[in-house]
C-alpha positions as a printed Julia matrix, in Angstrom:
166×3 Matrix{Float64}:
   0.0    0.0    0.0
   1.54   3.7   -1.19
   2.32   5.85   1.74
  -0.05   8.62   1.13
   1.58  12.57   0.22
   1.71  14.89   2.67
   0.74  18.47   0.93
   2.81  21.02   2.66
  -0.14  23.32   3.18
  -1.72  20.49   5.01
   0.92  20.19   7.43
   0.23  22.24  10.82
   2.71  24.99  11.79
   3.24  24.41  14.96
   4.98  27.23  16.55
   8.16  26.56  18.2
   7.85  25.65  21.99
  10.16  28.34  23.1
   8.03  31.17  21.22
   5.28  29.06  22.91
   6.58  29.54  26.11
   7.95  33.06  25.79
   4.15  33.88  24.46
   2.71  32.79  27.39
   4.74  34.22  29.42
   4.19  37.71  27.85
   0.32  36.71  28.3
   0.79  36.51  31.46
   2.67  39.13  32.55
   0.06  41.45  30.34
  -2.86  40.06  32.65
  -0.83  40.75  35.84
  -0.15  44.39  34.58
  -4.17  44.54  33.5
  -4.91  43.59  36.73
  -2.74  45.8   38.72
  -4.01  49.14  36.34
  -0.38  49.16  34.99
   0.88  48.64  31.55
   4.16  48.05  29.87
   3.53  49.78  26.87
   1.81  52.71  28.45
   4.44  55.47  29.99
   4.39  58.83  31.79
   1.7   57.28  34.44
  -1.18  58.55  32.87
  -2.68  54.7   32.44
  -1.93  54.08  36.11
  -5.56  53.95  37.38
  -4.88  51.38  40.42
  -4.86  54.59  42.86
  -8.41  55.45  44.66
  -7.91  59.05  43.68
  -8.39  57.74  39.59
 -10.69  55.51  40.34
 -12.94  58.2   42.21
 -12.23  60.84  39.2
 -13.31  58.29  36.64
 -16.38  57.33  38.74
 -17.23  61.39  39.57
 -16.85  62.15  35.55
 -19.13  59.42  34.61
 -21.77  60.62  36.64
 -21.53  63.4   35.57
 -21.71  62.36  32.34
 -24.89  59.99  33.17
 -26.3   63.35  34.64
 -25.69  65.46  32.07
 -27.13  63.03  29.17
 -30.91  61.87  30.59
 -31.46  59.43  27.48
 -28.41  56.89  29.11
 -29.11  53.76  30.18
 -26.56  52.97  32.99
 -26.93  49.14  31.79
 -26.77  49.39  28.0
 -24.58  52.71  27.78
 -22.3   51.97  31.36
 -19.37  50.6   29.41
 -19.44  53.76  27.2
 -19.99  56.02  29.43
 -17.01  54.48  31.99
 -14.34  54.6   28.55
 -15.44  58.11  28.2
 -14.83  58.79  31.83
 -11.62  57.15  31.88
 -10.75  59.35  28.47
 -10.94  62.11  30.25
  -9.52  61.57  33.3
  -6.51  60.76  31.0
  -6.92  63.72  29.16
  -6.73  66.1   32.56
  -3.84  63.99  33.04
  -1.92  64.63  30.7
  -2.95  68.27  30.29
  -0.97  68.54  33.88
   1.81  66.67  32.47
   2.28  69.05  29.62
   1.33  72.19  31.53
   4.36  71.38  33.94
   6.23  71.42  31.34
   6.84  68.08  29.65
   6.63  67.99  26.12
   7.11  65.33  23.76
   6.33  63.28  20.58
   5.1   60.9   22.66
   3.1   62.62  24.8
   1.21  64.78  22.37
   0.42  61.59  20.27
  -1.27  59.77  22.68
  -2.66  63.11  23.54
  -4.35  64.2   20.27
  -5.0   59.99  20.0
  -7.25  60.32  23.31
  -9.08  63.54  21.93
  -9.84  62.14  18.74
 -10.95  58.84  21.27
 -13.13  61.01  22.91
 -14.65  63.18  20.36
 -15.58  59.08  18.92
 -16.98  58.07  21.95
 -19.19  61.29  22.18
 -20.64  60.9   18.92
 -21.82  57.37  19.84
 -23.28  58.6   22.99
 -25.36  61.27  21.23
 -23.4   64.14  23.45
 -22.32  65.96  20.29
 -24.45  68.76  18.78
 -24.44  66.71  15.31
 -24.7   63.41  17.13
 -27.93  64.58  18.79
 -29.27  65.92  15.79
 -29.06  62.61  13.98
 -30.61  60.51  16.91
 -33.4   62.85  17.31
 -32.04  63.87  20.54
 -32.2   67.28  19.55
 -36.04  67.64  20.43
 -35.58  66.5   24.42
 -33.43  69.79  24.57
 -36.06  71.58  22.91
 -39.03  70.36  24.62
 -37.51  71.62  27.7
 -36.82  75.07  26.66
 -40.08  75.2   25.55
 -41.99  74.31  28.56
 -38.87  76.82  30.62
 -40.15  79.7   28.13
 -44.12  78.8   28.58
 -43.45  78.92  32.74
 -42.2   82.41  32.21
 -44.66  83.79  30.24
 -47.27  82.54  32.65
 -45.43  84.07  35.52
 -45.56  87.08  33.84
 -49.24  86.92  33.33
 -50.31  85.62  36.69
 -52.13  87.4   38.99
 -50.13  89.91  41.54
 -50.79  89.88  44.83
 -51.42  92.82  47.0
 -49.71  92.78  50.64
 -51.74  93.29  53.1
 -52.34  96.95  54.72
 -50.79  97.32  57.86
């Protein structure tokens, strides 16, 4: 019986074990970094959000954001809304950073990357002027300056009342 062909593009490519190894080992040194709010790639400390005072800026900003936008849903839009949070907690970061006086290529990439990160994650919250428009968001901001406008012009109207004679 004829030993059958093996095609070479059947043949698995099995990666060697020492880049096996070495690749987990990278793997898990990434999750250890995740995990700890650190990361290898990341410099300057502005990625460092392991320290409560971060944590309670990104948390602060994202209620505010929650506040500021009524048509969030803190279940469906939380993940969203905590990226954007952590975007700009990075930004005011950095903004220090380069205020102090530190300037370089690297920092004002990742700084114009982050504000063109933000201005993204903005747009698909419906928190930009042309974002709103196109979700029909616009209207909630118009109803309420129409029923603000209609309260004043029945205050104006309403009866005055006279203070008693002494």
């Amino acid at each position: 019986m004829p030993e059958p062909r093996v095609i070479e593009a059947d043949a698995p490519q099995l990666p060697a074990v020492r880049d096996e190894a070495s690749a987990a080992k990278r793997r898990g040194q990434d999750a250890r970094n995740v995990s700890r709010g650190t990361s290898r790639r990341i410099k300057h400390g502005i990625y460092a959000e392991s320290e409560p005072s971060v944590r309670r800026e990104i948390i602060d900003e994202a209620a505010i954001l929650f506040a500021r936008c009524g048509w969030l849903d803190e279940v469906r839009d939380g993940p969203m809304v905590e990226a954007t949070a952590r975007i700009i907690t990075r930004l005011r970061r950095l903004d220090a950073i380069v205020d102090a006086g530190e300037t370089g290529q690297v920092l004002t990439s990742m700084l114009s990357r982050l504000e063109g990160q933000l201005t993204r994650n903005l747009t698909a919250l419906g928190m930009t002027p042309a974002a709103s428009a196109s979700l029909g968001l616009a209207h909630l901001d118009g109803r309420a300056k129409a029923f603000e406008a209609a309260q004043k012009e029945q205050a104006r109207y309403a009866p005055k009342r006279k203070r008693a004679p002494r």
